[in-house]
PDB file of C-alpha atoms in Angstrom:
ATOM      1  CA  LEU B  42       0.022   0.011  -0.001  1.00  0.00           C
ATOM      2  CA  ALA B  43       2.929   2.341   0.579  1.00  0.00           C
ATOM      3  CA  ALA B  44       3.500   2.340  -3.190  1.00  0.00           C
ATOM      4  CA  ILE B  45       0.254   4.241  -3.730  1.00  0.00           C
ATOM      5  CA  GLU B  46       1.646   7.547  -2.418  1.00  0.00           C
ATOM      6  CA  THR B  47       4.999   6.943  -4.002  1.00  0.00           C
ATOM      7  CA  VAL B  48       3.375   6.374  -7.403  1.00  0.00           C
ATOM      8  CA  ARG B  49       1.097   9.410  -6.946  1.00  0.00           C
ATOM      9  CA  ALA B  50       4.117  11.522  -6.077  1.00  0.00           C
ATOM     10  CA  ALA B  51       6.111  10.263  -9.083  1.00  0.00           C
ATOM     11  CA  PHE B  52       3.444  11.138 -11.624  1.00  0.00           C
ATOM     12  CA  GLY B  53       0.883  13.415  -9.935  1.00  0.00           C
ATOM     13  CA  ASP B  54       2.574  16.732 -10.687  1.00  0.00           C
ATOM     14  CA  MET B  55       3.296  16.027 -14.393  1.00  0.00           C
ATOM     15  CA  SER B  56       1.221  17.645 -17.130  1.00  0.00           C
ATOM     16  CA  ARG B  57      -0.060  15.524 -19.976  1.00  0.00           C
ATOM     17  CA  GLU B  58       2.666  16.928 -22.174  1.00  0.00           C
ATOM     18  CA  LEU B  59       5.327  15.846 -19.672  1.00  0.00           C
ATOM     19  CA  MET B  60       3.684  12.437 -19.227  1.00  0.00           C
ATOM     20  CA  PHE B  61       4.071  11.767 -22.969  1.00  0.00           C
ATOM     21  CA  ALA B  62       7.525  13.288 -23.343  1.00  0.00           C
ATOM     22  CA  ARG B  63      10.423  10.984 -24.231  1.00  0.00           C
ATOM     23  CA  PRO B  64      13.435  12.735 -22.668  1.00  0.00           C
ATOM     24  CA  VAL B  65      15.487   9.488 -22.577  1.00  0.00           C
ATOM     25  CA  ALA B  66      16.075   7.984 -26.079  1.00  0.00           C
ATOM     26  CA  GLY B  67      14.714   4.506 -26.528  1.00  0.00           C
ATOM     27  CA  LYS B  68      12.776   4.457 -23.249  1.00  0.00           C
ATOM     28  CA  TRP B  69       9.034   4.551 -22.515  1.00  0.00           C
ATOM     29  CA  SER B  70       7.272   7.739 -21.711  1.00  0.00           C
ATOM     30  CA  SER B  71       6.078   8.321 -18.190  1.00  0.00           C
ATOM     31  CA  GLN B  72       2.545   7.641 -19.433  1.00  0.00           C
ATOM     32  CA  GLU B  73       3.634   4.274 -20.747  1.00  0.00           C
ATOM     33  CA  VAL B  74       5.246   3.434 -17.423  1.00  0.00           C
ATOM     34  CA  LEU B  75       2.219   4.429 -15.431  1.00  0.00           C
ATOM     35  CA  CYS B  76      -0.163   2.454 -17.639  1.00  0.00           C
ATOM     36  CA  HIS B  77       2.198  -0.515 -17.469  1.00  0.00           C
ATOM     37  CA  LEU B  78       2.201  -0.365 -13.646  1.00  0.00           C
ATOM     38  CA  VAL B  79      -1.655  -0.264 -13.530  1.00  0.00           C
ATOM     39  CA  ASP B  80      -2.026  -3.023 -16.108  1.00  0.00           C
ATOM     40  CA  THR B  81       0.453  -5.251 -14.240  1.00  0.00           C
ATOM     41  CA  ASP B  82      -1.230  -4.624 -10.907  1.00  0.00           C
ATOM     42  CA  LEU B  83      -4.599  -5.446 -12.448  1.00  0.00           C
ATOM     43  CA  ALA B  84      -3.298  -8.649 -13.982  1.00  0.00           C
ATOM     44  CA  SER B  85      -1.693  -9.622 -10.692  1.00  0.00           C
ATOM     45  CA  ALA B  86      -4.858  -8.872  -8.694  1.00  0.00           C
ATOM     46  CA  LEU B  87      -6.841 -11.096 -11.049  1.00  0.00           C
ATOM     47  CA  ARG B  88      -4.235 -13.849 -10.802  1.00  0.00           C
ATOM     48  CA  ILE B  89      -4.371 -13.633  -6.983  1.00  0.00           C
ATOM     49  CA  ARG B  90      -8.131 -13.922  -7.053  1.00  0.00           C
ATOM     50  CA  ALA B  91      -7.934 -16.889  -9.384  1.00  0.00           C
ATOM     51  CA  ALA B  92      -5.394 -18.654  -7.143  1.00  0.00           C
ATOM     52  CA  LEU B  93      -7.641 -18.081  -4.079  1.00  0.00           C
ATOM     53  CA  THR B  94     -10.780 -19.316  -5.696  1.00  0.00           C
ATOM     54  CA  ARG B  95      -9.557 -22.270  -7.850  1.00  0.00           C
ATOM     55  CA  ASP B  96      -7.134 -25.070  -7.336  1.00  0.00           C
ATOM     56  CA  CYS B  97      -3.915 -24.104  -9.235  1.00  0.00           C
ATOM     57  CA  PRO B  98      -5.590 -22.320 -12.196  1.00  0.00           C
ATOM     58  CA  ARG B  99      -3.824 -22.103 -15.583  1.00  0.00           C
ATOM     59  CA  LEU B 100      -3.735 -18.446 -16.681  1.00  0.00           C
ATOM     60  CA  GLN B 101      -2.628 -17.032 -20.037  1.00  0.00           C
ATOM     61  CA  THR B 102      -0.072 -14.245 -19.937  1.00  0.00           C
ATOM     62  CA  ALA B 103       0.640 -11.375 -22.312  1.00  0.00           C
ATOM     63  CA  THR B 104       4.033 -10.000 -23.196  1.00  0.00           C
ATOM     64  CA  ARG B 105       5.010  -6.544 -22.031  1.00  0.00           C
ATOM     65  CA  GLU B 106       4.849  -5.368 -25.653  1.00  0.00           C
ATOM     66  CA  GLU B 107       1.369  -6.802 -26.100  1.00  0.00           C
ATOM     67  CA  MET B 108       0.177  -5.029 -23.003  1.00  0.00           C
ATOM     68  CA  THR B 109       1.759  -1.774 -23.975  1.00  0.00           C
ATOM     69  CA  THR B 110       0.737  -1.563 -27.588  1.00  0.00           C
ATOM     70  CA  GLY B 111      -2.652  -3.174 -27.198  1.00  0.00           C
ATOM     71  CA  LEU B 112      -4.198  -1.208 -24.400  1.00  0.00           C
ATOM     72  CA  ALA B 113      -4.657   2.349 -25.734  1.00  0.00           C
ATOM     73  CA  VAL B 114      -1.967   4.056 -23.653  1.00  0.00           C
ATOM     74  CA  ASP B 115      -2.334   7.244 -25.600  1.00  0.00           C
ATOM     75  CA  GLY B 116      -6.052   7.526 -24.849  1.00  0.00           C
ATOM     76  CA  ARG B 117      -5.831   6.972 -21.115  1.00  0.00           C
ATOM     77  CA  ASP B 118      -5.965   9.687 -18.453  1.00  0.00           C
ATOM     78  CA  ALA B 119      -3.081   9.765 -15.925  1.00  0.00           C
ATOM     79  CA  ALA B 120      -5.344  10.941 -13.036  1.00  0.00           C
ATOM     80  CA  GLU B 121      -7.726   8.072 -13.641  1.00  0.00           C
ATOM     81  CA  GLU B 122      -4.815   5.627 -13.862  1.00  0.00           C
ATOM     82  CA  LEU B 123      -3.539   6.820 -10.512  1.00  0.00           C
ATOM     83  CA  THR B 124      -6.978   6.365  -8.978  1.00  0.00           C
ATOM     84  CA  LEU B 125      -7.265   2.856 -10.491  1.00  0.00           C
ATOM     85  CA  PHE B 126      -3.795   1.960  -9.204  1.00  0.00           C
ATOM     86  CA  GLN B 127      -4.924   3.014  -5.680  1.00  0.00           C
ATOM     87  CA  MET B 128      -8.220   1.079  -5.924  1.00  0.00           C
ATOM     88  CA  ILE B 129      -6.621  -2.113  -7.178  1.00  0.00           C
ATOM     89  CA  ARG B 130      -4.038  -1.980  -4.414  1.00  0.00           C
ATOM     90  CA  CYS B 131      -6.517  -1.209  -1.638  1.00  0.00           C
ATOM     91  CA  GLU B 132      -8.962  -3.958  -2.678  1.00  0.00           C
ATOM     92  CA  THR B 133      -6.253  -6.524  -3.111  1.00  0.00           C
ATOM     93  CA  ALA B 134      -4.875  -5.627   0.330  1.00  0.00           C
ATOM     94  CA  ARG B 135      -8.334  -6.055   1.810  1.00  0.00           C
ATOM     95  CA  ILE B 136      -8.704  -9.500   0.280  1.00  0.00           C
ATOM     96  CA  VAL B 137      -5.212 -10.592   1.332  1.00  0.00           C
ATOM     97  CA  ARG B 138      -5.724  -9.359   4.903  1.00  0.00           C
ATOM     98  CA  ALA B 139      -8.889 -11.470   5.107  1.00  0.00           C
ATOM     99  CA  MET B 140      -7.219 -14.631   3.837  1.00  0.00           C
ATOM    100  CA  LEU B 141      -6.274 -17.614   5.963  1.00  0.00           C
ATOM    101  CA  PRO B 142      -2.479 -17.686   6.484  1.00  0.00           C
ATOM    102  CA  ASN B 143      -1.947 -20.693   4.156  1.00  0.00           C
ATOM    103  CA  ALA B 144      -3.675 -18.851   1.320  1.00  0.00           C
ATOM    104  CA  LEU B 145      -0.343 -17.108   0.564  1.00  0.00           C
ATOM    105  CA  ASP B 146       0.886 -20.509  -0.586  1.00  0.00           C
ATOM    106  CA  ARG B 147      -1.919 -21.101  -3.051  1.00  0.00           C
ATOM    107  CA  GLN B 148      -0.657 -21.347  -6.621  1.00  0.00           C
ATOM    108  CA  ALA B 149      -1.482 -20.421 -10.207  1.00  0.00           C
ATOM    109  CA  VAL B 150       0.277 -21.552 -13.405  1.00  0.00           C
ATOM    110  CA  LEU B 151       1.120 -18.789 -15.828  1.00  0.00           C
ATOM    111  CA  VAL B 152       1.181 -19.950 -19.462  1.00  0.00           C
ATOM    112  CA  ALA B 153       3.092 -17.878 -22.027  1.00  0.00           C
ATOM    113  CA  ALA B 154       2.191 -17.675 -25.718  1.00  0.00           C
ATOM    114  CA  ASP B 155       5.072 -20.065 -26.478  1.00  0.00           C
ATOM    115  CA  GLY B 156       3.677 -22.629 -24.063  1.00  0.00           C
ATOM    116  CA  ALA B 157       6.216 -22.017 -21.274  1.00  0.00           C
ATOM    117  CA  GLU B 158       4.728 -22.476 -17.875  1.00  0.00           C
ATOM    118  CA  THR B 159       5.702 -20.868 -14.610  1.00  0.00           C
ATOM    119  CA  THR B 160       4.086 -21.622 -11.218  1.00  0.00           C
ATOM    120  CA  ARG B 161       3.614 -18.713  -8.819  1.00  0.00           C
ATOM    121  CA  THR B 162       2.180 -18.466  -5.326  1.00  0.00           C
ATOM    122  CA  VAL B 163       0.000 -15.669  -4.057  1.00  0.00           C
ATOM    123  CA  GLN B 164       2.983 -14.573  -1.922  1.00  0.00           C
ATOM    124  CA  GLN B 165       5.133 -14.412  -5.119  1.00  0.00           C
ATOM    125  CA  PHE B 166       2.498 -12.244  -6.902  1.00  0.00           C
ATOM    126  CA  LEU B 167       2.467  -9.858  -3.971  1.00  0.00           C
ATOM    127  CA  THR B 168       6.251  -9.616  -3.740  1.00  0.00           C
ATOM    128  CA  GLY B 169       6.496  -9.233  -7.556  1.00  0.00           C
ATOM    129  CA  ILE B 170       4.185  -6.247  -7.758  1.00  0.00           C
ATOM    130  CA  THR B 171       6.005  -4.551  -4.853  1.00  0.00           C
ATOM    131  CA  LYS B 172       9.398  -4.930  -6.591  1.00  0.00           C
ATOM    132  CA  HIS B 173       7.889  -4.084  -9.954  1.00  0.00           C
ATOM    133  CA  VAL B 174       6.897  -0.529  -8.895  1.00  0.00           C
ATOM    134  CA  ALA B 175      10.301   0.173  -7.409  1.00  0.00           C
ATOM    135  CA  HIS B 176      12.009  -1.048 -10.492  1.00  0.00           C
ATOM    136  CA  HIS B 177      10.009   1.147 -12.873  1.00  0.00           C
ATOM    137  CA  LEU B 178      10.096   4.225 -10.736  1.00  0.00           C
ATOM    138  CA  THR B 179      13.809   4.446 -11.076  1.00  0.00           C
ATOM    139  CA  PHE B 180      13.156   5.089 -14.819  1.00  0.00           C
ATOM    140  CA  VAL B 181      10.511   7.683 -14.048  1.00  0.00           C
ATOM    141  CA  TYR B 182      12.985   9.526 -11.844  1.00  0.00           C
ATOM    142  CA  GLU B 183      15.495   9.403 -14.633  1.00  0.00           C
ATOM    143  CA  LYS B 184      12.896  11.027 -16.990  1.00  0.00           C
ATOM    144  CA  ARG B 185      12.087  13.663 -14.427  1.00  0.00           C
ATOM    145  CA  ARG B 186      15.766  14.619 -14.045  1.00  0.00           C
ATOM    146  CA  ALA B 187      16.114  14.732 -17.937  1.00  0.00           C
ATOM    147  CA  LEU B 188      13.043  17.061 -17.982  1.00  0.00           C
ATOM    148  CA  GLY B 189      14.420  19.260 -15.205  1.00  0.00           C
ATOM    149  CA  ILE B 190      11.667  18.237 -12.772  1.00  0.00           C
ATOM    150  CA  ALA B 191      12.753  17.665  -9.172  1.00  0.00           C
ATOM    151  CA  ALA B 192      12.238  14.311  -7.609  1.00  0.00           C
ATOM    152  CA  PRO B 193       9.237  14.187  -5.268  1.00  0.00           C
ATOM    153  CA  GLN B 194       9.802  14.350  -1.565  1.00  0.00           C
ATOM    154  CA  THR B 195       8.964  10.666  -1.061  1.00  0.00           C
ATOM    155  CA  PHE B 196      11.846   9.353  -3.155  1.00  0.00           C
TER     156      PHE B 196
END
């Protein structure tokens, strides 16, 4: 849940123009990063729910490129994305807190387009989304520096 304020601080003061700027060659815009974070949290929240409600469900995955190019990043509103990020995190936290302790060990099988399979526990999904935000925010702060925007106080 702590990531909610960190993500809001990283993006909340940026105009639409700055969100779409590409100050670092070959890297995503801040808008693409934000949408990727939201999409990944949403996918993880659904995977967690599936693992909690079914016995080791098999779930299809999408590549990062498929998620980025296929989900209308240019038409999405950053303020709405920040609200959605918060709502997904809060609701997932509410569900996790209500779970029995052994529920963190429940599993789902992720199936890639090439047929490769990876088994993940609910705990691994939770750890993954936590690390995922920290990983991507380093790139957002790099963009902010390149644009001459100070890092938020929470960094």
